Amino acid sequence: MSDKDIDLALVKRVQRGDKRAFDLLVRKYQHKIAHLVARYVRDTSEIQDVSQEAFIKAYKGLANFRGESAFYTWLYRIAINTAKNYLASQARRGDENGVDAQEAEQFDGADGLREYASPERVLLTEEIKQTVHETIKELPDDLRVAISLREFEGMSYDEIAEAMECPVGTVRSRIFRAREAIDQALKPLLGRSEEV
Amino acid sequence: MMQNEKFEAISALIDGELPDDMRDELIGDLLKSETLRDQWTSLHFTREAMSLDYVDHLSSDFASRVASAVDDEPALLVSPVGAGRPFRSAWQKPFAGFALAASVAAIAVFGVDWGQQTGSQTGPVPIASEPVRNEVSDPDSASTQLASALGTYWSSQPGKRDMDVEKRLNMYLSDHIESATASNIQGLLAYSKLVAYDGER
């Protein structure tokens, strides 16, 4: 079952009136959408507002979503349009704080964003990355190899099981335990995320 | 399932590695339990944080802010994605099969012998209504005119191609009658009798 299938299962539940299913989609894609919006919008609070607006538009638009494209592709387009509309409205008001839409299209990854994110956000991002890196380094070998093959090499559980010469169930368990260790290490930083 | 096992299952779910039969049940559990939803959030965040281009932009209450805003909106009640498809495919398949079989039969029965007619005539009426000419220059056309006067499609002196066509048609009808008998259906039996009658005349 692919990511698309999971999204589609959740979308069907939203369309049947279950708002909690939409909450799962928000939790899943919030960082990706914020990352996308941040290409267009400079201010952190505005990134959050525009991202929220994109999700609300998506929720309303789900009534007409027919699954012709993947949910994330569809959400991605909504987020870009929302960010562009935001820039247009800022331009009409003579506000120069936003990033030019054309300029935003040329950003690629975090390097371009560093020019625009606040120093506190940049610092927090660095701390999160450092914590992830160090936690992975300190993991027992079997967990470290399993999570690395999954996240960095993009291998399936079957492929990892073959490479590590162990059952698929063991791979599943190792990947989960590695993620849990990383999650525990990140928790103190996430508390700070609200203050920044 | 113990809670830790559910957490592990969520980890497999986000990797797309959970068996289909467990997926719906787990999604149902996720929707019911705030603890499981938090685990869903944490695991997705962990994955994001491991990606090279991760940048922290959101406060940790972002999802709950969106949820509050969504709560102010009316719940959606529309036909879920793909709701009409199983029905469509259920009737499309036999219909397509029937249409294909009918087309093949039509081509085999009609397509081949209409080619023997002249011009755009496709039925017996125009041929039968043509005046019979007396001046005849070759025997084939004479026999054709006679046949036309009798209201039939078949030349009384068919050429080699006509023989082939008749042979193929007879083989087709014989096969059809055999299979129709075996399947206990009528099929084109009545039509084969009509052809036999035409030949007898």
Coordinates of C-alpha atoms in Angstrom, one line a residue:
Chain A
M1 CA 0.0 0.0 0.0
S2 CA 1.5 3.4 -1.0
D3 CA 1.4 6.8 0.6
K4 CA -1.3 7.7 -2.0
D5 CA -3.5 4.9 -0.9
I6 CA -3.3 6.0 2.7
D7 CA -4.1 9.6 1.7
L8 CA -7.0 8.4 -0.4
A9 CA -8.4 6.3 2.5
L10 CA -8.3 9.4 4.7
V11 CA -9.8 11.7 2.0
K12 CA -12.7 9.3 1.6
R13 CA -13.4 9.5 5.4
V14 CA -13.2 13.3 5.2
Q15 CA -15.7 13.3 2.4
R16 CA -18.0 11.2 4.5
G17 CA -17.9 13.9 7.1
D18 CA -15.1 12.8 9.4
K19 CA -13.1 15.9 10.2
R20 CA -10.5 14.0 12.3
A21 CA -9.3 12.3 9.1
F22 CA -8.5 15.7 7.8
D23 CA -6.6 16.4 11.0
L24 CA -4.4 13.4 10.2
L25 CA -3.7 14.8 6.8
V26 CA -2.7 18.2 8.3
R27 CA -0.4 16.5 10.8
K28 CA 1.2 14.5 8.0
Y29 CA 1.8 17.4 5.6
Q30 CA 2.0 20.5 7.8
H31 CA 5.8 20.7 7.5
K32 CA 6.0 20.1 3.8
I33 CA 3.3 22.8 3.2
A34 CA 5.0 25.3 5.5
H35 CA 8.3 24.6 3.7
L36 CA 6.6 25.3 0.4
V37 CA 4.9 28.4 1.6
A38 CA 8.2 29.7 3.0
R39 CA 9.5 30.0 -0.5
Y40 CA 7.0 32.8 -1.0
V41 CA 6.5 34.3 2.4
R42 CA 9.2 35.6 4.6
D43 CA 7.7 36.1 8.1
T44 CA 7.3 33.1 10.3
S45 CA 3.8 34.0 11.6
E46 CA 2.7 34.7 8.0
I47 CA 4.1 31.4 6.9
Q48 CA 1.8 29.8 9.5
D49 CA -1.2 31.9 8.5
V50 CA -0.8 31.2 4.8
S51 CA -0.3 27.5 5.5
Q52 CA -3.4 27.4 7.6
E53 CA -5.4 29.2 4.9
A54 CA -4.1 26.6 2.4
F55 CA -5.3 23.8 4.6
I56 CA -8.7 25.4 5.1
K57 CA -9.1 25.9 1.3
A58 CA -8.1 22.3 0.8
Y59 CA -10.7 21.1 3.3
K60 CA -13.4 23.1 1.6
G61 CA -12.2 21.9 -1.8
L62 CA -12.3 18.3 -0.8
A63 CA -16.0 18.3 -1.7
N64 CA -14.9 18.4 -5.3
F65 CA -11.7 16.3 -5.1
R66 CA -12.2 13.3 -7.4
G67 CA -8.8 11.7 -6.9
E68 CA -7.6 12.4 -10.5
S69 CA -4.2 13.5 -9.0
A70 CA -2.6 12.4 -5.7
F71 CA -3.9 14.3 -2.7
Y72 CA -0.5 15.8 -2.0
T73 CA -0.1 17.1 -5.6
W74 CA -3.5 18.7 -5.3
L75 CA -2.7 20.2 -1.9
Y76 CA 0.6 21.4 -3.2
R77 CA -1.1 23.4 -5.9
I78 CA -3.5 24.9 -3.5
A79 CA -0.7 26.0 -1.2
I80 CA 1.2 27.6 -4.1
N81 CA -1.9 29.4 -5.2
T82 CA -2.6 30.6 -1.7
A83 CA 0.9 31.9 -1.3
K84 CA 0.8 33.6 -4.6
N85 CA -2.5 35.2 -3.8
Y86 CA -1.1 36.4 -0.5
L87 CA 1.9 38.0 -2.3
A88 CA -0.5 39.7 -4.8
S89 CA -2.6 41.1 -2.0
Q90 CA 0.6 42.3 -0.2
A91 CA 1.7 43.9 -3.4
R92 CA -1.6 45.7 -3.8
R93 CA -1.2 47.1 -0.3
G94 CA 2.4 48.2 -1.1
D95 CA 3.9 45.8 1.4
E96 CA 7.4 44.7 0.5
N97 CA 7.9 42.1 3.1
G98 CA 7.0 39.1 0.9
V99 CA 9.3 37.4 -1.5
D100 CA 8.7 37.9 -5.2
A101 CA 6.8 35.0 -6.7
Q102 CA 9.3 34.4 -9.4
E103 CA 12.2 34.6 -7.0
A104 CA 10.4 32.1 -4.8
E105 CA 10.2 29.6 -7.6
Q106 CA 14.0 29.6 -7.9
F107 CA 14.5 28.5 -4.2
D108 CA 15.8 25.1 -3.8
G109 CA 15.8 23.6 -0.3
A110 CA 17.0 25.2 2.9
D111 CA 19.9 27.1 1.5
G112 CA 17.8 29.7 -0.1
L113 CA 15.5 29.9 2.9
R114 CA 18.2 30.8 5.3
E115 CA 18.3 34.3 3.8
Y116 CA 14.7 34.8 4.9
A117 CA 14.0 32.6 8.0
S118 CA 14.5 34.3 11.3
P119 CA 17.8 33.6 13.1
E120 CA 16.0 31.8 15.8
R121 CA 14.3 29.5 13.3
V122 CA 17.6 28.9 11.6
L123 CA 19.2 28.0 14.9
L124 CA 16.4 25.7 15.9
T125 CA 16.5 24.0 12.6
E126 CA 20.2 23.4 13.0
E127 CA 19.7 22.0 16.5
I128 CA 17.0 19.6 15.2
K129 CA 19.3 18.4 12.5
Q130 CA 22.2 18.0 14.8
T131 CA 20.1 16.1 17.3
V132 CA 18.8 13.7 14.6
H133 CA 22.4 13.2 13.4
E134 CA 23.8 12.5 16.8
T135 CA 20.9 10.2 17.9
I136 CA 21.3 8.1 14.8
K137 CA 25.0 7.9 15.3
E138 CA 24.5 6.6 18.9
L139 CA 21.9 4.0 18.0
P140 CA 22.8 0.3 18.2
D141 CA 24.1 -1.0 14.9
D142 CA 21.0 -3.0 13.9
L143 CA 18.7 0.0 14.5
R144 CA 21.0 2.5 12.8
V145 CA 21.5 0.4 9.7
A146 CA 17.7 -0.3 9.4
I147 CA 16.6 3.3 9.7
S148 CA 19.4 4.5 7.4
L149 CA 18.5 2.1 4.7
R150 CA 14.9 3.1 5.0
E151 CA 15.2 6.9 5.2
F152 CA 18.4 7.6 3.3
E153 CA 18.4 4.8 0.8
G154 CA 14.6 4.6 0.4
M155 CA 14.7 0.7 0.6
S156 CA 11.5 -1.3 1.2
Y157 CA 11.2 -3.5 4.3
D158 CA 11.6 -6.6 2.1
E159 CA 14.8 -5.2 0.7
I160 CA 16.1 -4.2 4.1
A161 CA 15.3 -7.7 5.4
E162 CA 17.3 -9.2 2.6
A163 CA 20.2 -6.9 3.1
M164 CA 20.2 -7.4 6.9
E165 CA 19.4 -11.1 6.7
C166 CA 16.5 -11.0 9.1
P167 CA 12.7 -11.3 9.0
V168 CA 10.6 -8.4 7.8
G169 CA 8.9 -8.2 11.2
T170 CA 12.3 -7.5 12.8
V171 CA 13.0 -4.8 10.2
R172 CA 9.7 -3.2 11.1
S173 CA 10.5 -3.3 14.8
R174 CA 14.0 -1.9 14.4
I175 CA 12.8 1.0 12.2
F176 CA 10.1 1.8 14.8
R177 CA 12.6 1.7 17.7
A178 CA 15.0 3.9 15.9
R179 CA 12.3 6.5 15.2
E180 CA 11.2 6.4 18.8
A181 CA 14.7 7.1 20.0
I182 CA 14.9 10.1 17.6
D183 CA 11.5 11.3 18.7
Q184 CA 12.5 11.2 22.3
A185 CA 15.6 13.2 21.6
L186 CA 13.6 15.8 19.7
K187 CA 10.9 16.3 22.2
P188 CA 12.7 19.0 24.3
L189 CA 13.4 21.0 21.1
L190 CA 9.7 20.8 20.0
G191 CA 8.7 22.5 23.3
R192 CA 10.9 25.4 22.3
S193 CA 9.5 25.5 18.8
E194 CA 6.3 27.1 20.2
E195 CA 8.3 29.9 21.8
V196 CA 10.3 30.9 18.7
Chain B
M1 CA -3.2 -5.1 20.0
M2 CA -1.0 -3.5 22.7
Q3 CA -0.4 0.3 22.5
N4 CA 3.3 -0.2 21.6
E5 CA 2.3 -2.6 18.9
K6 CA 0.0 0.0 17.5
F7 CA 2.8 2.6 17.6
E8 CA 4.9 0.1 15.6
A9 CA 2.0 -0.5 13.2
I10 CA 1.7 3.3 12.7
S11 CA 5.4 3.4 11.8
A12 CA 4.8 0.7 9.2
L13 CA 1.7 2.5 7.9
I14 CA 3.5 5.7 7.2
D15 CA 6.1 3.7 5.3
G16 CA 3.3 2.1 3.3
E17 CA 4.4 -1.3 4.6
L18 CA 1.3 -2.2 6.6
P19 CA -0.9 -5.0 5.1
D20 CA -4.1 -3.8 3.5
D21 CA -6.3 -5.8 5.9
M22 CA -4.8 -4.0 8.9
R23 CA -4.8 -0.5 7.4
D24 CA -8.5 0.3 7.8
E25 CA -8.6 -0.9 11.3
L26 CA -5.6 1.1 12.3
I27 CA -6.9 4.2 10.6
G28 CA -10.1 3.7 12.6
D29 CA -8.1 3.5 15.8
L30 CA -6.1 6.6 14.9
L31 CA -9.3 8.6 14.4
K32 CA -10.6 7.5 17.8
S33 CA -7.4 8.0 19.9
E34 CA -5.6 11.3 20.5
T35 CA -2.6 9.3 21.8
L36 CA -2.3 7.4 18.5
R37 CA -2.7 10.7 16.5
D38 CA 0.1 12.2 18.5
Q39 CA 2.2 9.2 17.7
W40 CA 1.3 9.7 14.0
T41 CA 2.4 13.4 14.3
S42 CA 5.7 12.5 16.0
L43 CA 6.6 9.8 13.5
H44 CA 5.9 12.1 10.5
F45 CA 7.9 14.9 12.2
T46 CA 10.8 12.5 12.8
R47 CA 10.8 11.6 9.1
E48 CA 10.7 15.3 8.1
A49 CA 13.5 16.2 10.5
M50 CA 15.7 13.5 8.9
S51 CA 15.3 15.0 5.5
L52 CA 18.1 17.2 4.3
D53 CA 16.0 20.2 3.4
Y54 CA 14.1 20.3 6.7
V55 CA 13.5 23.8 8.1
D56 CA 11.4 24.4 11.2
H57 CA 8.6 26.9 10.4
L58 CA 5.7 25.8 12.5
S59 CA 4.8 26.1 16.1
S60 CA 3.8 22.8 17.7
D61 CA 0.2 23.8 18.0
F62 CA -0.2 24.4 14.3
A63 CA -2.3 21.3 13.6
S64 CA -4.7 22.1 16.5
R65 CA -5.1 25.6 15.1
V66 CA -6.1 24.2 11.8
A67 CA -8.4 21.7 13.5
S68 CA -10.2 24.5 15.3
A69 CA -10.7 26.4 12.1
V70 CA -12.0 23.3 10.4
D71 CA -14.4 22.7 13.2
D72 CA -16.0 26.0 12.3
E73 CA -16.7 24.7 8.8
P74 CA -19.6 22.4 8.0
A75 CA -18.8 18.7 7.7
L76 CA -18.5 17.4 4.2
L77 CA -21.0 14.9 3.0
V78 CA -20.2 14.0 -0.6
S79 CA -19.8 10.8 -2.5
P80 CA -16.3 9.6 -1.6
V81 CA -13.6 9.5 -4.3
G82 CA -14.2 6.5 -6.7
A83 CA -17.7 5.8 -5.2
G84 CA -19.3 5.2 -8.6
R85 CA -16.4 3.2 -10.2
P86 CA -17.1 -0.3 -9.0
F87 CA -20.6 -0.1 -10.3
R88 CA -19.4 1.2 -13.7
S89 CA -16.7 -1.4 -14.0
A90 CA -19.1 -4.2 -13.0
W91 CA -21.5 -3.5 -15.9
Q92 CA -18.8 -2.3 -18.3
K93 CA -17.0 -5.6 -18.4
P94 CA -19.8 -7.9 -19.6
F95 CA -21.2 -5.2 -21.8
A96 CA -17.8 -4.7 -23.5
G97 CA -17.5 -8.5 -24.0
F98 CA -21.0 -8.7 -25.5
A99 CA -20.3 -5.7 -27.7
L100 CA -17.1 -7.2 -29.0
A101 CA -18.8 -10.6 -29.7
A102 CA -21.6 -8.9 -31.5
S103 CA -19.2 -6.8 -33.6
V104 CA -17.3 -9.9 -34.6
A105 CA -20.4 -11.7 -35.5
A106 CA -21.8 -8.8 -37.5
I107 CA -18.6 -8.4 -39.4
A108 CA -18.4 -12.2 -40.1
V109 CA -22.1 -12.4 -41.2
F110 CA -22.7 -9.2 -43.0
G111 CA -19.4 -7.5 -43.7
V112 CA -18.0 -10.1 -46.0
D113 CA -20.9 -10.6 -48.4
W114 CA -22.0 -7.0 -48.7
G115 CA -18.7 -6.5 -50.5
Q116 CA -20.1 -8.3 -53.4
Q117 CA -22.7 -5.6 -54.0
T118 CA -22.1 -2.8 -56.3
G119 CA -21.8 0.9 -55.2
S120 CA -23.3 1.8 -51.9
Q121 CA -26.2 -0.6 -52.0
T122 CA -26.5 -2.4 -48.7
G123 CA -29.9 -4.2 -49.0
P124 CA -32.0 -6.2 -51.3
V125 CA -34.7 -3.6 -52.0
P126 CA -32.7 -1.3 -54.4
I127 CA -31.4 -4.2 -56.3
A128 CA -34.7 -5.9 -56.7
S129 CA -36.3 -2.6 -57.8
E130 CA -33.9 -2.1 -60.6
P131 CA -35.3 -2.8 -64.0
V132 CA -34.1 -6.0 -65.6
R133 CA -32.1 -5.2 -68.7
N134 CA -32.4 -7.3 -71.8
E135 CA -29.0 -6.4 -73.4
V136 CA -26.6 -8.6 -71.7
S137 CA -22.9 -8.7 -72.6
D138 CA -21.6 -11.3 -70.3
P139 CA -23.0 -14.4 -68.5
D140 CA -22.0 -13.3 -65.0
S141 CA -24.0 -10.1 -65.2
A142 CA -26.9 -12.0 -66.7
S143 CA -27.0 -14.3 -63.7
T144 CA -26.7 -11.4 -61.4
Q145 CA -29.7 -9.7 -62.9
L146 CA -31.7 -12.8 -62.6
A147 CA -30.7 -13.1 -59.0
S148 CA -31.6 -9.5 -58.4
A149 CA -35.0 -10.1 -59.9
L150 CA -35.6 -12.9 -57.4
G151 CA -34.6 -10.6 -54.6
T152 CA -31.6 -12.5 -53.5
Y153 CA -28.0 -11.4 -52.7
W154 CA -26.4 -14.5 -54.1
S155 CA -25.1 -14.9 -57.6
S156 CA -26.2 -18.2 -59.2
Q157 CA -22.7 -18.6 -60.5
P158 CA -20.4 -17.4 -57.7
G159 CA -16.8 -16.8 -58.4
K160 CA -13.9 -18.2 -56.4
R161 CA -14.0 -15.4 -53.9
D162 CA -17.8 -16.0 -53.3
M163 CA -17.2 -19.6 -52.7
D164 CA -14.6 -18.8 -50.1
V165 CA -16.9 -16.4 -48.4
E166 CA -19.7 -18.9 -48.4
K167 CA -17.4 -21.6 -47.1
R168 CA -16.2 -19.3 -44.3
L169 CA -19.7 -18.3 -43.4
N170 CA -20.9 -21.9 -43.3
M171 CA -17.9 -22.9 -41.1
Y172 CA -18.8 -20.0 -38.8
L173 CA -22.4 -21.0 -38.6
S174 CA -21.6 -24.6 -38.1
D175 CA -19.2 -23.7 -35.2
H176 CA -21.8 -21.4 -33.8
I177 CA -24.6 -24.0 -33.9
E178 CA -22.3 -26.6 -32.3
S179 CA -21.3 -24.2 -29.5
A180 CA -24.9 -23.0 -29.1
T181 CA -26.1 -26.5 -28.8
A182 CA -23.4 -27.3 -26.2
S183 CA -24.3 -24.2 -24.3
N184 CA -28.0 -24.8 -24.6
I185 CA -28.7 -21.4 -26.3
Q186 CA -30.4 -20.5 -29.5
G187 CA -28.0 -17.9 -30.9
L188 CA -28.0 -17.5 -34.7
L189 CA -29.7 -20.8 -35.4
A190 CA -32.7 -19.1 -37.0
Y191 CA -30.5 -17.1 -39.3
S192 CA -28.7 -20.2 -40.5
K193 CA -32.1 -21.6 -41.5
L194 CA -32.8 -18.5 -43.5
V195 CA -29.5 -18.9 -45.4
A196 CA -30.3 -22.5 -46.2
Y197 CA -33.7 -21.5 -47.5
D198 CA -32.1 -18.9 -49.8
G199 CA -29.7 -21.5 -51.1
E200 CA -32.5 -24.0 -51.9
R201 CA -34.3 -21.5 -54.0

